[in-house]
Amino acid sequence: MTDSLVIIPTFNEIENIELIIKAVFALEKDFSILIVDDNSPDGTAQKVKSLQGDYINRLFLEVRQEKFGLGTAYIHGFKWAIERKYEYIFEMDADFSHAPTDLIKLHQACVEGADVAIGSRYKKGINVVNWPLHRILLSYGASFYVKMITGMRVHDPTAGFVCYKRKVLETIKLDSVKFIGYAFQIEMKFRAHLQKYNLVEVPIVFTDRIRGKSKMSTSIVGEAVFGVLQMKLRSLFQKNKF
């Protein structure tokens, strides 16, 4: 059994799911994969089930009955991983915006001392492919705003390509994590930051999806931008919840 688990939340990823699973399993390091699917009507879960026979004890599937959101999918996966004693627990998208080969770089960063390794689009300039200018400006601006409010020295706090050591997730109060959209990524890093864990950014190139439909919406962006100040205030006045 490998010590590393890649959690991939899915909703209607039938065009990508088989390809991403095979790409991860083709890497020189052994990873297990947990797909957390929110009952996709396009048959994503059924496709995963059809592949499990080829990857026994390496490919796992958890199907939830409704679309509960990105954050709760990862929390579900984190608890699953902790229960099974994985040492390195990864977040990754299904749509190839995160290159599977970069999993090895994130793992190596944790082996070398990082508690949280972040696949960063902005560590060295702006490394984003196929995004329109307005989306780059929105994302980069939000990242600067988060740094200012939280005090984290993280260039890409909204990054969704992350490796956590198990001890980090065991320390964070997962049931008290509030955000469920992209602000979830900020909150998880902020909680690790407050616990004095070593957050290390690993430069990656982020490539926008070419198959399937983006889940980005204005409400998700709003949560990420306007929820950060509230999160900071809660960390000051409700320290027991952090």
XYZ file of C-alpha atoms in Angstrom:
242
model
C 0.000 0.000 0.000
C 1.318 3.428 -0.944
C 1.692 6.225 1.613
C 0.187 8.834 -0.746
C -3.463 9.456 -1.607
C -4.727 11.816 -4.312
C -8.248 13.095 -3.637
C -10.138 14.169 -6.759
C -13.632 15.655 -6.291
C -15.876 15.263 -9.316
C -19.152 16.468 -10.729
C -19.798 15.705 -14.401
C -16.210 14.865 -15.342
C -16.932 11.948 -17.668
C -14.693 13.454 -20.354
C -11.670 13.613 -18.070
C -11.973 11.001 -15.356
C -10.507 7.939 -17.079
C -7.666 9.982 -18.559
C -6.694 11.596 -15.245
C -6.805 8.280 -13.370
C -4.561 6.593 -15.919
C -2.174 9.567 -15.953
C -1.700 9.401 -12.173
C -1.210 5.653 -12.157
C 1.364 5.958 -14.952
C 3.692 8.007 -12.728
C 6.949 6.520 -11.466
C 5.811 6.940 -7.854
C 2.887 4.892 -6.582
C -0.202 6.854 -5.596
C -3.663 5.756 -4.563
C -6.654 7.757 -5.813
C -9.921 8.556 -4.057
C -12.666 9.954 -6.263
C -15.332 11.832 -4.296
C -18.237 12.151 -6.715
C -21.343 14.232 -6.047
C -23.719 11.851 -7.830
C -22.785 13.107 -11.311
C -25.669 12.589 -13.768
C -23.196 12.113 -16.645
C -21.969 8.718 -15.354
C -18.628 9.767 -13.845
C -19.003 7.386 -10.882
C -19.993 4.501 -13.115
C -16.867 5.025 -15.193
C -14.715 4.961 -12.051
C -16.397 1.736 -10.909
C -15.612 0.160 -14.285
C -11.913 0.933 -13.778
C -11.579 -0.296 -10.201
C -10.972 -3.874 -11.287
C -7.824 -2.724 -13.096
C -6.490 -0.899 -10.022
C -7.425 -3.045 -7.048
C -6.611 -1.434 -3.695
C -5.409 1.693 -5.497
C -8.557 3.291 -6.946
C -11.336 4.143 -4.515
C -14.722 5.790 -4.928
C -17.047 7.611 -2.552
C -20.381 8.727 -4.030
C -22.386 11.392 -2.243
C -26.077 11.792 -2.930
C -26.071 15.493 -3.745
C -23.772 18.271 -4.944
C -22.580 19.562 -1.573
C -19.589 21.598 -2.757
C -15.843 21.383 -3.212
C -14.895 21.995 0.403
C -17.127 19.312 1.871
C -15.883 16.842 -0.753
C -12.310 17.406 0.375
C -13.269 17.216 4.062
C -14.930 13.880 3.312
C -11.754 12.730 1.565
C -9.468 13.998 4.331
C -11.342 12.034 6.980
C -11.274 8.941 4.772
C -7.513 9.317 4.304
C -6.779 9.951 7.984
C -8.725 6.855 8.983
C -6.562 4.796 6.625
C -3.284 6.372 7.809
C -2.046 7.877 4.540
C 1.003 10.058 5.237
C 0.699 12.389 2.240
C -2.734 13.574 1.162
C -3.188 15.524 -2.067
C -5.867 17.764 -3.532
C -6.077 17.752 -7.330
C -8.625 18.705 -9.998
C -9.917 16.167 -12.496
C -9.657 18.431 -15.540
C -5.843 18.441 -16.112
C -5.492 22.044 -14.992
C -3.022 20.458 -12.568
C -0.366 18.368 -14.331
C -0.257 14.891 -12.738
C 3.549 14.864 -13.048
C 3.679 17.737 -10.551
C 2.359 15.401 -7.851
C 5.911 14.121 -7.539
C 7.255 17.650 -6.962
C 4.692 18.314 -4.243
C 5.483 14.998 -2.571
C 9.198 15.729 -2.671
C 8.665 19.137 -1.072
C 6.927 17.474 1.869
C 9.642 14.819 2.136
C 12.181 17.657 2.330
C 10.414 19.448 5.174
C 7.212 21.138 4.027
C 4.104 20.391 6.065
C 1.924 21.793 3.287
C 3.209 21.894 -0.303
C 1.264 24.261 -2.556
C 1.287 24.019 -6.344
C 1.668 27.738 -6.972
C 0.686 29.650 -10.101
C 2.253 32.863 -8.810
C 5.463 31.857 -7.029
C 7.526 32.826 -10.063
C 5.539 35.364 -12.052
C 2.161 34.348 -13.472
C 2.134 30.792 -14.832
C -1.376 30.366 -16.211
C -2.269 29.043 -19.664
C -5.525 29.667 -21.562
C -7.115 32.066 -19.080
C -8.581 35.382 -20.337
C -6.894 38.483 -18.958
C -9.816 39.457 -16.713
C -9.730 36.073 -14.963
C -5.968 36.301 -14.399
C -6.356 39.795 -12.944
C -9.221 38.653 -10.707
C -7.293 35.644 -9.399
C -4.002 37.475 -8.924
C -5.736 40.421 -7.293
C -7.642 38.142 -4.935
C -4.374 36.452 -3.963
C -2.777 39.795 -3.108
C -5.857 40.764 -1.101
C -5.750 37.501 0.869
C -2.082 38.016 1.715
C -2.826 41.499 3.001
C -5.754 40.427 5.185
C -4.398 37.156 6.569
C -0.691 37.919 6.851
C 0.190 34.653 5.107
C 3.286 34.873 2.948
C 1.706 32.680 0.289
C 1.590 33.979 -3.271
C -1.235 31.656 -4.355
C -3.575 31.144 -1.379
C -6.489 30.053 -3.583
C -4.457 27.215 -5.151
C -6.267 23.891 -5.282
C -3.235 21.684 -5.979
C -1.878 20.854 -2.543
C -0.125 18.129 -0.552
C -0.783 17.914 3.188
C 1.093 15.793 5.658
C -1.408 13.782 7.656
C -0.441 15.480 10.931
C -1.659 18.814 9.543
C -5.123 17.498 8.748
C -5.272 15.715 12.105
C -4.573 19.028 13.862
C -6.993 21.214 11.908
C -10.561 21.120 13.199
C -12.080 19.895 9.954
C -15.680 20.026 11.166
C -15.339 23.745 11.900
C -14.108 24.685 8.412
C -16.753 27.077 7.151
C -16.206 27.662 3.456
C -17.278 25.185 0.790
C -16.257 26.942 -2.451
C -12.856 28.203 -3.564
C -12.488 30.091 -0.265
C -12.125 26.644 1.279
C -8.607 26.566 -0.150
C -7.786 29.855 1.574
C -9.238 28.735 4.894
C -7.303 25.464 4.946
C -4.008 27.243 4.322
C -4.871 29.919 6.890
C -5.630 27.316 9.541
C -2.336 25.544 8.820
C -0.585 28.933 8.982
C -2.123 29.662 12.394
C -0.865 26.278 13.619
C 2.678 27.351 12.614
C 3.053 24.646 9.983
C 5.621 25.094 7.228
C 3.817 26.127 4.018
C 6.029 25.825 0.928
C 5.064 26.924 -2.583
C 6.180 24.791 -5.514
C 6.005 26.596 -8.885
C 3.676 24.932 -11.396
C 2.070 25.838 -14.712
C -1.728 25.933 -14.457
C -3.566 25.098 -17.689
C -7.283 25.825 -18.015
C -9.466 22.849 -18.857
C -9.999 21.882 -22.488
C -12.684 19.231 -21.825
C -15.829 19.641 -19.773
C -17.409 22.706 -18.189
C -15.832 25.017 -15.602
C -17.476 25.121 -12.152
C -16.377 28.749 -11.551
C -19.170 31.203 -10.723
C -19.537 34.742 -9.375
C -20.853 33.390 -6.049
C -17.700 31.293 -5.644
C -15.533 34.344 -6.321
C -17.622 36.399 -3.933
C -17.128 33.875 -1.153
C -13.392 33.918 -1.730
C -13.129 37.719 -1.730
C -15.708 38.835 0.832
C -15.439 35.867 3.180
C -11.737 36.371 3.901
C -12.212 39.378 6.156
C -14.899 37.531 8.098
C -12.569 34.541 8.443
C -9.777 36.745 9.777
C -12.104 38.296 12.348
C -13.360 34.885 13.458
C -9.753 33.762 13.954
C -9.205 36.715 16.298
C -12.441 36.562 18.303
C -13.270 32.831 18.128
C -9.807 31.347 18.552
C -11.178 28.134 20.041
C -12.744 27.303 16.662
C -9.387 27.685 14.920
